[in-house]
Tab-separated table of C-alpha atoms in Angstrom:
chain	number	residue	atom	x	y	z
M	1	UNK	CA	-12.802	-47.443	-28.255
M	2	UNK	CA	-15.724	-45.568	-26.841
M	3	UNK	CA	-14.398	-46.202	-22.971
M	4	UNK	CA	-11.502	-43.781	-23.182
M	5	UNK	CA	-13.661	-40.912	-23.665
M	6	UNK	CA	-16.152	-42.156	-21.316
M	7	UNK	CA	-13.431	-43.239	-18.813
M	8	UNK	CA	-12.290	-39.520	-19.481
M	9	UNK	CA	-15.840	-37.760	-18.938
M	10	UNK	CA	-16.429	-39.886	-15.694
M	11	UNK	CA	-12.897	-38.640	-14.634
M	12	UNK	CA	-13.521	-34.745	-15.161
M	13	UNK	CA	-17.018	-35.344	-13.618
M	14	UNK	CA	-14.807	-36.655	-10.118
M	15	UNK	CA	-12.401	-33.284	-10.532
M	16	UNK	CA	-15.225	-31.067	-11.091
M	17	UNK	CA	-16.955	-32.951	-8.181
M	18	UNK	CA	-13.475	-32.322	-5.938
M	19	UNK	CA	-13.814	-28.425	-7.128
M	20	UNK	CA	-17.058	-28.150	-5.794
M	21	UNK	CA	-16.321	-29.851	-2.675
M	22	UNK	CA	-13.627	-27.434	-2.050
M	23	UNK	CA	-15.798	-24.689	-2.315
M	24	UNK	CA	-17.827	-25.699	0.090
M	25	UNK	CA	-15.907	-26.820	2.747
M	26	UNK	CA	-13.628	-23.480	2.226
M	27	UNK	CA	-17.180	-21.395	2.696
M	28	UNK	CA	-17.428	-24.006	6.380
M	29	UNK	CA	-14.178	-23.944	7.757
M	30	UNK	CA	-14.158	-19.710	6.836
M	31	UNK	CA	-17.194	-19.530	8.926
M	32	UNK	CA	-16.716	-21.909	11.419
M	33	UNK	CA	-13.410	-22.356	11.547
M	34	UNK	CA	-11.406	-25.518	10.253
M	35	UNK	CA	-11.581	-27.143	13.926
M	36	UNK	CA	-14.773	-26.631	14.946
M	37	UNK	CA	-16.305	-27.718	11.454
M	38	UNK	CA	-16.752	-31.550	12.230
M	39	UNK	CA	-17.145	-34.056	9.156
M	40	UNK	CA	-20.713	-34.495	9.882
M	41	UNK	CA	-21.158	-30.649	9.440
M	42	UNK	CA	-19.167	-30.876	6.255
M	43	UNK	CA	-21.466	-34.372	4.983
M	44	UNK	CA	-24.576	-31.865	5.418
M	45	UNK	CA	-23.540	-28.982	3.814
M	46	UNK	CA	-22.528	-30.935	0.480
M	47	UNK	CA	-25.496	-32.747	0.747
M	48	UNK	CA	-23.445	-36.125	0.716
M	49	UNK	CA	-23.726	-38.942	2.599
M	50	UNK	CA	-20.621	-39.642	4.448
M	51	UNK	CA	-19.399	-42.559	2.571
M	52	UNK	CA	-20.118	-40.431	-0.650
M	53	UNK	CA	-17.955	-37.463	0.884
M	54	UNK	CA	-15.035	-39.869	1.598
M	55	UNK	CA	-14.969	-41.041	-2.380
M	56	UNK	CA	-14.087	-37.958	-3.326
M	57	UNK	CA	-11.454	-37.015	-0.238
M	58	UNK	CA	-9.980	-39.115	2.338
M	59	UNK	CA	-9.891	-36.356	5.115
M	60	UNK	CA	-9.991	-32.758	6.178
M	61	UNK	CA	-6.565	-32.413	5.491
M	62	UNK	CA	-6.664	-33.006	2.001
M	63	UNK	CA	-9.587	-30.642	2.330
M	64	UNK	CA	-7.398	-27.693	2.813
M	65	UNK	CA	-4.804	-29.064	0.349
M	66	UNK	CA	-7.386	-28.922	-2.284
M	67	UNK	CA	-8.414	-25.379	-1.390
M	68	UNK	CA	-5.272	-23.980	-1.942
M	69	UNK	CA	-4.882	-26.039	-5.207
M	70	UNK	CA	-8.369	-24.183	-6.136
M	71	UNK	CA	-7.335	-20.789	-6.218
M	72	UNK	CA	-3.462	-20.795	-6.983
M	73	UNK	CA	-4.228	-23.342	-10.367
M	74	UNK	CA	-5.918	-20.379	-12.077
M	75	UNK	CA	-4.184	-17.911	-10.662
M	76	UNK	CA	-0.786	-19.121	-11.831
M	77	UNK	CA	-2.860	-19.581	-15.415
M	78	UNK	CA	-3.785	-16.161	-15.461
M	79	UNK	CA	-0.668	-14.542	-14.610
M	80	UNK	CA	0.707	-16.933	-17.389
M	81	UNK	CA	-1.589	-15.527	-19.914
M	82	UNK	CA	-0.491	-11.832	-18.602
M	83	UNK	CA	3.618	-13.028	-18.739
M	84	UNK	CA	2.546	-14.550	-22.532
M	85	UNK	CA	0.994	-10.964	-23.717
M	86	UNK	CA	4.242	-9.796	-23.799
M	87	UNK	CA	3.775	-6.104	-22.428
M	88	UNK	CA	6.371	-3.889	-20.821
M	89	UNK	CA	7.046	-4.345	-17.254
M	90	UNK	CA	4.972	-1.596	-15.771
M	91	UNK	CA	1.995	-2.823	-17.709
M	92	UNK	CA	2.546	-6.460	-17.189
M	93	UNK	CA	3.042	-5.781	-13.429
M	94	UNK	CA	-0.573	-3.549	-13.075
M	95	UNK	CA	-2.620	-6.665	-15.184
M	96	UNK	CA	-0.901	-9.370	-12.737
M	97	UNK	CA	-1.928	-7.136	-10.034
M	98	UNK	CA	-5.084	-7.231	-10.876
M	99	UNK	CA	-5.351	-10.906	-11.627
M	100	UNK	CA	-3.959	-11.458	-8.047
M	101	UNK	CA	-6.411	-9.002	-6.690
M	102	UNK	CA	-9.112	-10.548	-8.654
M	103	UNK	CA	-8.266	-14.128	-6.747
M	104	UNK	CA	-8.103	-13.010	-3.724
M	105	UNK	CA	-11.677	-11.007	-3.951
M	106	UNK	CA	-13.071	-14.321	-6.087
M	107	UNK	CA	-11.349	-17.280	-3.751
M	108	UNK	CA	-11.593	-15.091	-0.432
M	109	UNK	CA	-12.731	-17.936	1.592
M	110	UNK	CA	-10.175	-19.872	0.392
M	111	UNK	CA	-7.301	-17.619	1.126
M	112	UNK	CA	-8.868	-16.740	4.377
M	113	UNK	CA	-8.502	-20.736	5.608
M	114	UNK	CA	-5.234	-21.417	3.894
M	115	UNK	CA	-3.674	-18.078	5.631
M	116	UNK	CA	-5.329	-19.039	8.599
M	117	UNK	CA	-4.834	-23.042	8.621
M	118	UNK	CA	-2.181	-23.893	6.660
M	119	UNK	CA	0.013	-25.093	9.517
M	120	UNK	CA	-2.367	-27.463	9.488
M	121	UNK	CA	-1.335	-29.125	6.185
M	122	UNK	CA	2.422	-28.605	6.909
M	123	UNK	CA	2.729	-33.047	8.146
M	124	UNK	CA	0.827	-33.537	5.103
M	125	UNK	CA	2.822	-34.755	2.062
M	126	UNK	CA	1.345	-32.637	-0.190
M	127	UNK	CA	3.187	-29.547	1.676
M	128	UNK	CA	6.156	-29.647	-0.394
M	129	UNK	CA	3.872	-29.410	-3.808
M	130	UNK	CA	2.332	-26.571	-2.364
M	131	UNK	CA	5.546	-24.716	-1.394
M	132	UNK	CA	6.336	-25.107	-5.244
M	133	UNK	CA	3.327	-23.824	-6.140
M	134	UNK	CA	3.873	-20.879	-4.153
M	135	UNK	CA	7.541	-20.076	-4.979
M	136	UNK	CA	6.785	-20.956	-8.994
M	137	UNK	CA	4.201	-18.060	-8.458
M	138	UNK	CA	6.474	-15.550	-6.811
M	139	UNK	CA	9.355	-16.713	-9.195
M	140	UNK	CA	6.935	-15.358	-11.880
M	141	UNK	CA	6.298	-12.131	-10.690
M	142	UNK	CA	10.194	-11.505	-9.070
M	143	UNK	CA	11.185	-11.967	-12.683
M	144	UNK	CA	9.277	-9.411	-14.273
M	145	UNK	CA	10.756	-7.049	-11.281
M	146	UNK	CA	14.010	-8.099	-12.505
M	147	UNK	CA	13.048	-7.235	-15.978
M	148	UNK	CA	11.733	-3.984	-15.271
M	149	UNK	CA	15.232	-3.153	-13.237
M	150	UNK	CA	17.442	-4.481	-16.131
M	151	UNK	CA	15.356	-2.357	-18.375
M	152	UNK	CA	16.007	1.113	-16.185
M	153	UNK	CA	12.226	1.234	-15.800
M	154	UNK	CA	12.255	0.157	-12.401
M	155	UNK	CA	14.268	1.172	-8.977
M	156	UNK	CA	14.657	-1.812	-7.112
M	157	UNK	CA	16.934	-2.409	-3.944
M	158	UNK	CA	15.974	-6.028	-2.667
M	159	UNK	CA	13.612	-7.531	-5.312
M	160	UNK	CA	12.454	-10.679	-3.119
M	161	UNK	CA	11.440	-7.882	-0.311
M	162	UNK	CA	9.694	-5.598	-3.084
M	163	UNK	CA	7.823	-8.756	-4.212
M	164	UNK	CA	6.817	-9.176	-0.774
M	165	UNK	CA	5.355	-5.946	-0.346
M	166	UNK	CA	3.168	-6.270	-2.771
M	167	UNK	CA	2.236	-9.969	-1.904
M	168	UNK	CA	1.216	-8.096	1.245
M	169	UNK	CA	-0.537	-4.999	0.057
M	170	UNK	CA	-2.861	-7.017	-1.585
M	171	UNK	CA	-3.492	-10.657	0.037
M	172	UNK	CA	-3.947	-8.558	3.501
M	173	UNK	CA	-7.353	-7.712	1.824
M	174	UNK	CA	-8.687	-11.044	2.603
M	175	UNK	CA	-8.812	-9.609	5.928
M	176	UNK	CA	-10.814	-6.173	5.502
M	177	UNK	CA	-12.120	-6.288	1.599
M	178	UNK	CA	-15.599	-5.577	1.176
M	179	UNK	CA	-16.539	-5.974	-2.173
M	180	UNK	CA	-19.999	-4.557	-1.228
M	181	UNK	CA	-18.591	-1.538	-0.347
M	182	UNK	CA	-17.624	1.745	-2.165
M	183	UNK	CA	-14.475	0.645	-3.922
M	184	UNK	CA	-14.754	-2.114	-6.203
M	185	UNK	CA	-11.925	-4.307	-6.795
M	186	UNK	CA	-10.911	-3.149	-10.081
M	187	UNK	CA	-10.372	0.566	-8.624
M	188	UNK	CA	-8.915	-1.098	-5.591
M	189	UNK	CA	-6.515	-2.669	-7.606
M	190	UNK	CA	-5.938	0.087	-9.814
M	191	UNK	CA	-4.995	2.422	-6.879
M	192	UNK	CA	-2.753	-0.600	-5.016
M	193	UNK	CA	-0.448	-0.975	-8.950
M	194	UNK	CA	-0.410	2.630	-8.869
M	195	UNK	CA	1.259	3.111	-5.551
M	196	UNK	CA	3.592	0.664	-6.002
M	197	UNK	CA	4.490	1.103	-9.371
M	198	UNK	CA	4.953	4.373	-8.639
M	199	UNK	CA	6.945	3.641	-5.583
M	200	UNK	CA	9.132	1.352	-8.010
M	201	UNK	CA	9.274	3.078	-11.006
M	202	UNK	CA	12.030	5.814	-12.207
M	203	UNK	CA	10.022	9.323	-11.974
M	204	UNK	CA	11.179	10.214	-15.593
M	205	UNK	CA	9.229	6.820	-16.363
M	206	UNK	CA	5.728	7.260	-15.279
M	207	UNK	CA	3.042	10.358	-15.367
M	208	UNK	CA	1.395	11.600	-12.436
M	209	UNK	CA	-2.269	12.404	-12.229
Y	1	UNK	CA	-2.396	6.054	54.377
Y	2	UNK	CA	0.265	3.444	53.366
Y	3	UNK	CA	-2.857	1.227	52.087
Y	4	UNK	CA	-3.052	3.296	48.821
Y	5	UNK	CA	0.697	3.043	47.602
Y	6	UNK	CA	0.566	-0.876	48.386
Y	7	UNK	CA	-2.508	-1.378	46.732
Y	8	UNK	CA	-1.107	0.087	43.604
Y	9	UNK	CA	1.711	-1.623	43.824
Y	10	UNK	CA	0.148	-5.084	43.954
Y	11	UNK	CA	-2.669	-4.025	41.157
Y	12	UNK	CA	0.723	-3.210	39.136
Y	13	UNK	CA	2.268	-6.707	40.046
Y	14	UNK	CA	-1.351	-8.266	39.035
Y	15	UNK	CA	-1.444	-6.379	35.570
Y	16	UNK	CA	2.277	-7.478	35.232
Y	17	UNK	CA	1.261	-11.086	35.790
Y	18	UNK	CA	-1.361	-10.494	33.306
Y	19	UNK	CA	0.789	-8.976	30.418
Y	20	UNK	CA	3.428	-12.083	31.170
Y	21	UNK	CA	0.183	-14.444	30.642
Y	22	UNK	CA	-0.406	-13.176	27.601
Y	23	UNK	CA	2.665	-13.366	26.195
Y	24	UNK	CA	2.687	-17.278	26.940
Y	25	UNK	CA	-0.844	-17.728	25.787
Y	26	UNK	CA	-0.119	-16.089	22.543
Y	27	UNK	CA	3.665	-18.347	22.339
Y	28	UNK	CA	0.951	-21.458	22.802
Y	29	UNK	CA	-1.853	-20.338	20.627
Y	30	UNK	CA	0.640	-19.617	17.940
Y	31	UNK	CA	2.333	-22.578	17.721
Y	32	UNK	CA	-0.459	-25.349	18.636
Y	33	UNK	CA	-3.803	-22.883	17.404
Y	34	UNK	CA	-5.933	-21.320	20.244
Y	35	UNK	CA	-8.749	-24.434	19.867
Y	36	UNK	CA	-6.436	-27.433	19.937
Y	37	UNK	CA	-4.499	-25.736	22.942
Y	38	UNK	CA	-6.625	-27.086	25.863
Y	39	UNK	CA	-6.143	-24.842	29.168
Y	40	UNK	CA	-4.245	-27.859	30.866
Y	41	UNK	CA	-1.327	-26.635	28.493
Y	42	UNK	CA	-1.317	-23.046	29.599
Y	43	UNK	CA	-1.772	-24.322	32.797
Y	44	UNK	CA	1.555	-26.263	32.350
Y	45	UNK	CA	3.719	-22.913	29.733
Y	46	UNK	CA	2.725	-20.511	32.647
Y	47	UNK	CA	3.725	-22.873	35.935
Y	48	UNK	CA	0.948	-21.995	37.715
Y	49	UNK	CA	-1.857	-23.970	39.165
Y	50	UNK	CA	-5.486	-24.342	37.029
Y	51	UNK	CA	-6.818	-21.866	39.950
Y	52	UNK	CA	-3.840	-19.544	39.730
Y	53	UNK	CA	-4.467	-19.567	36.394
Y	54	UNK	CA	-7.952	-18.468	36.516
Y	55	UNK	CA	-6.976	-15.781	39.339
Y	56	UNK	CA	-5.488	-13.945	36.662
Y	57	UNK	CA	-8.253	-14.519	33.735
Y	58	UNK	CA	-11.633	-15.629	33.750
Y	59	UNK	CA	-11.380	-18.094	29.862
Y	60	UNK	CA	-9.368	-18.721	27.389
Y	61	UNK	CA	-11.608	-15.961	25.070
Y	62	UNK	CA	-9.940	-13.348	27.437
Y	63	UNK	CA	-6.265	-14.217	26.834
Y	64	UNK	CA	-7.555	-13.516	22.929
Y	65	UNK	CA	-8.485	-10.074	24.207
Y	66	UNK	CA	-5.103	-9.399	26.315
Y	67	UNK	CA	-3.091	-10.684	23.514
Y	68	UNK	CA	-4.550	-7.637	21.541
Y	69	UNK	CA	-4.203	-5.119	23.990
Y	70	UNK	CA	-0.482	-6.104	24.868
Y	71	UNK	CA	0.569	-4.977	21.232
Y	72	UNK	CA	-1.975	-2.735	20.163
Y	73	UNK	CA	-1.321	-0.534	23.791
Y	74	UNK	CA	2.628	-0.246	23.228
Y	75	UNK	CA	1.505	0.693	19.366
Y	76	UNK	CA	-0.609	3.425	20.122
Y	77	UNK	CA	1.860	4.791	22.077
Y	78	UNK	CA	4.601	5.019	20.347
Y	79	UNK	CA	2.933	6.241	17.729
Y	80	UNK	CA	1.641	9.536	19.476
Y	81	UNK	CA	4.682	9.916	20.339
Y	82	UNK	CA	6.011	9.942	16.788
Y	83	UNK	CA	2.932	12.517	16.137
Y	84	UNK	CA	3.873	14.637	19.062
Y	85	UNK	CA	7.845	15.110	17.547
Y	86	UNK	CA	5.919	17.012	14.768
Y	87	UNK	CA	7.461	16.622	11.509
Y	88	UNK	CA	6.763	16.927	8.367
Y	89	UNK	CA	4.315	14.486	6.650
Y	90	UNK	CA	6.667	11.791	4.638
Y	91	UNK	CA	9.085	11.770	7.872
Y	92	UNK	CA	5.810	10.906	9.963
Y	93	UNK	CA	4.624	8.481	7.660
Y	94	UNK	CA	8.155	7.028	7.375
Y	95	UNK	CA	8.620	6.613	11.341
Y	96	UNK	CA	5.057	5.582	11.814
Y	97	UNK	CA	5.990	2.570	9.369
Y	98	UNK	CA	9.016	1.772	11.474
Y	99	UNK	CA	6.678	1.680	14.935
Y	100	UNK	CA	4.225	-0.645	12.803
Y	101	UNK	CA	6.645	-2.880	11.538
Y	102	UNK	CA	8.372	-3.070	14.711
Y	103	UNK	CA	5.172	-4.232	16.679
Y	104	UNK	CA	4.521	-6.943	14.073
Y	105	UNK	CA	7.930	-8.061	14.378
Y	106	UNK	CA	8.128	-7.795	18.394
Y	107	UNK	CA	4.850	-9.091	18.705
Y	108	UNK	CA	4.354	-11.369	16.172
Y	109	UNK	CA	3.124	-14.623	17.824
Y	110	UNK	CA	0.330	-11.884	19.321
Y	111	UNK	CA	-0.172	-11.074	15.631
Y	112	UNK	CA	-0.122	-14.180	14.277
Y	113	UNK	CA	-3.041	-14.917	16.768
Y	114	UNK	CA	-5.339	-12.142	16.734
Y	115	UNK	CA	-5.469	-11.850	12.883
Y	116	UNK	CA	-6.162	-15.387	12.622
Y	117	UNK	CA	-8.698	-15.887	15.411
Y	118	UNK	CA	-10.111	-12.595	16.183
Y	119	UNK	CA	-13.274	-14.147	14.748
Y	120	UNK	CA	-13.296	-16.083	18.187
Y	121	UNK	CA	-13.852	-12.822	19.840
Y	122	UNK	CA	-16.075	-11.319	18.138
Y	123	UNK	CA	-19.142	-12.469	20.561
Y	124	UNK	CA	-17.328	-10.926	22.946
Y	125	UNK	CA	-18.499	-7.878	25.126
Y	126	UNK	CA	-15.012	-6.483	24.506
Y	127	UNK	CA	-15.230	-7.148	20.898
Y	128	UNK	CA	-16.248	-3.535	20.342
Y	129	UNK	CA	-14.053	-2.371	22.530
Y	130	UNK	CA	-11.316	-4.102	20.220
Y	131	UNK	CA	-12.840	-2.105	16.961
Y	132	UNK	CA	-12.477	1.000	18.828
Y	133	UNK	CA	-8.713	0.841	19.432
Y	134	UNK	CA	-8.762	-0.480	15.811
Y	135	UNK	CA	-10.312	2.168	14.135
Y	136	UNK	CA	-8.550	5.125	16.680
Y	137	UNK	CA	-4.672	3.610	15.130
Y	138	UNK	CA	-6.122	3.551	11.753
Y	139	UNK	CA	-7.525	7.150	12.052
Y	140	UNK	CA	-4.580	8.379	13.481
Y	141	UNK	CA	-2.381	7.419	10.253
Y	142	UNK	CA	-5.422	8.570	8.224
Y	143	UNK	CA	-4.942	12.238	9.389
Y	144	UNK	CA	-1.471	12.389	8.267
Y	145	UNK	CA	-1.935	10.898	5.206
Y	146	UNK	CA	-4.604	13.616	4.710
Y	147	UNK	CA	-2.539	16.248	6.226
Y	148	UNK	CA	0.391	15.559	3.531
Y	149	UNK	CA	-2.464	15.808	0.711
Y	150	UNK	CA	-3.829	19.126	2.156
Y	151	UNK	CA	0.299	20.132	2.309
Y	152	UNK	CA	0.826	19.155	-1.425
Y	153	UNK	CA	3.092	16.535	-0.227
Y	154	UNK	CA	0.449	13.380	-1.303
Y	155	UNK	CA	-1.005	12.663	-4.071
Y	156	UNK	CA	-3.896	10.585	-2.601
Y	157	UNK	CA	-6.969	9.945	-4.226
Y	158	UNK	CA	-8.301	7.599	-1.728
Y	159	UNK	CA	-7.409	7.888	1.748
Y	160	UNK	CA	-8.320	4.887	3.228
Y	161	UNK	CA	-7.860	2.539	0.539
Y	162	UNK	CA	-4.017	4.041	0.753
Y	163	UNK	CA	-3.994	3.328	4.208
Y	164	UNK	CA	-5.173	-0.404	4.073
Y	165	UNK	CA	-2.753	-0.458	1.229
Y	166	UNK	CA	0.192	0.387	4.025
Y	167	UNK	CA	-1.093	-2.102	6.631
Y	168	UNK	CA	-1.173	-4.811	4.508
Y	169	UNK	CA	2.239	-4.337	3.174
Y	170	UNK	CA	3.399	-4.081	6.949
Y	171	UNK	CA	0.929	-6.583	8.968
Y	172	UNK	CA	1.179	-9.098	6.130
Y	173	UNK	CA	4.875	-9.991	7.320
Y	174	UNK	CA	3.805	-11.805	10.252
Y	175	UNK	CA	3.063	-14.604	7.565
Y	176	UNK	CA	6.688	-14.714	5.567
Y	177	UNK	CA	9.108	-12.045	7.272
Y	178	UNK	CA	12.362	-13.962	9.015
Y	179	UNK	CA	13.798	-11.983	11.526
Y	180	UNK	CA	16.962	-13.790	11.282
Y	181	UNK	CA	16.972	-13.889	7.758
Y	182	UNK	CA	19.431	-11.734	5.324
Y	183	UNK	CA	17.127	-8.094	5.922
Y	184	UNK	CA	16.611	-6.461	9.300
Y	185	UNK	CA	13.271	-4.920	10.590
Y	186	UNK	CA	14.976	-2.111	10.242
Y	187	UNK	CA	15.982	-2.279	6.688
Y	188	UNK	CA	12.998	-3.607	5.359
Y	189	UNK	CA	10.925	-0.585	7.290
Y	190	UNK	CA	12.986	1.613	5.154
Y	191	UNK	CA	12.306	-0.589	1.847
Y	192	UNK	CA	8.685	-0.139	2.397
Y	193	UNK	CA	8.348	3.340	3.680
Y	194	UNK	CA	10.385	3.964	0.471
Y	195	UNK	CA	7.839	2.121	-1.854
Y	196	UNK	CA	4.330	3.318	-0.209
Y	197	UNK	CA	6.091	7.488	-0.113
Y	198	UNK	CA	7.810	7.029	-3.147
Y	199	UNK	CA	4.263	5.625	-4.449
Y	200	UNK	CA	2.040	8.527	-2.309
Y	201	UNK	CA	4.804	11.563	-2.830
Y	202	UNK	CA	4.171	14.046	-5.419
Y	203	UNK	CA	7.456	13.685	-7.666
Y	204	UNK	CA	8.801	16.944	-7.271
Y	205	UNK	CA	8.968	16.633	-3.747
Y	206	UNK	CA	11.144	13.378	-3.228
Y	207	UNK	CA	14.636	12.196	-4.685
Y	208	UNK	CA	15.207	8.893	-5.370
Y	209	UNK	CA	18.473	7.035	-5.399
């Protein structure tokens, strides 16, 4: 009986193992670009051997399929946990804000190559599974819009294009974000939910400063 | 004296040429990415010879640099002109949105390209060159979004945190935005100028629906 657990141990070792993999090659192909990054670069920089690296993944490609998996799996968890806490909308909408901010900032090399590579992965099969992902995390967040309209607490035209905006406002940070710098990404996130859920919200609804 | 007019005339023709060039390289970068597209392609999208090619640009690092200037030029533009009809903060803000959004959209293979390989610029002697034209668009929007706080119009409490809020709302469509889908450029300029000045405007100073 004892090789079930150990069969199970030895098989969250290999996930953790993929995890850490993906980190890595999302910090390689971030800095040097998912072309230009050859295998052997990759074998170095995990400090496998190549046969090693190749246990864990079977190419580049699934390299950048895994990255994506390694920031959107906790991310959709997160925003769960936020949908599960049961707030109203305006409230539910700042905390997933910040959870999506909070990726973004954490997994920024990771965003940065899927943005930038992921026409890469589109032969792969895996693409469908990570349109799903995607569109089961937008369908999240376009339903608390809807919820917020039904409720009279929010204005909302075109929801899927008011969804967007916001998808936009904040993943476009991977591209200028410093979290070094002045603003951290709490305040920047408090500032981004407060323009747009005051540009969404019904004025008798919400106070200004 | 007829020396002068013709040599204008055929510098025009050769920054024409150029402009065209860029357009194609940008059409091929976008589609096959700027590293796997090997110069014997452009070679072939632009119908000229390898020399003819090189007549007009001196490496593939260049077309990178033409593909910014042929939007960011056109965007500057416009939007002094928008400045220069002098109206009143929102009504700026809302029309410099519409330029914006109509660059990405017009220009959105050059788009696509610089904001995913401006990184193979950067060692570049134009690179700061680039920053400059950069930072003079963003500074330009950054002086009417102060203007309309100074007015009593804003309610900003970080200028250019608001601003990169804008830009990524707008410059993040070049990943998702259909022009042929079910809203127009036009109509989702006017969804997002509504969300960011709704967001920005003190309440007692806009109506909404």
């Amino acid at each position: 009986m004892a090789r079930g657990p150990a069969r199970q141990r030895s098989r969250e070792r290999f996930e953790e193992r993929r995890w850490e993999l993906a980190d890595i090659a999302a910090r390689v192909f971030a800095e040097r670009g998912y072309h230009d990054a050859s295998i052997s670069e990759l074998v170095k920089a995990t400090g496998l051997q190549r046969g090693g690296l190749y246990y864990y993944i079977s190419s580049k490609q699934e390299l950048l399929v895994l990255i994506h998996q390694r920031f959107m799996e906790p991310l959709l968890k997160q925003s769960y946990m936020v949908l599960d806490a049961g707030k109203p909308p305006e409230e539910t909408m700042r905390m997933l804000a910040h959870v999506l901010l909070g990726s973004v900032d954490r997994y920024r090399n990771h965003v940065t190559v899927f943005l930038r590579e992921w026409r890469n992965i589109r032969p792969a099969p895996e693409w469908d599974e990570i349109i799903n992902v995607r569109k089961e995390y937008e369908n999240l967040i376009l339903r608390e819009l809807q919820k917020g309209n039904e409720a009279g607490v929010f204005f909302i035209s075109d929801e899927k294009m008011t969804l967007m905006s916001l998808l936009g406002m904040i993943n476009y940070t991977y591209q200028w974000f410093d979290p070094d710098g002045r603003v951290s990404v709490e305040d920047l996130a408090d500032q981004m939910s407060s323009i747009f859920l005051y540009g969404i919200t019904r004025r008798d609804r919400f106070e200004q400063p």
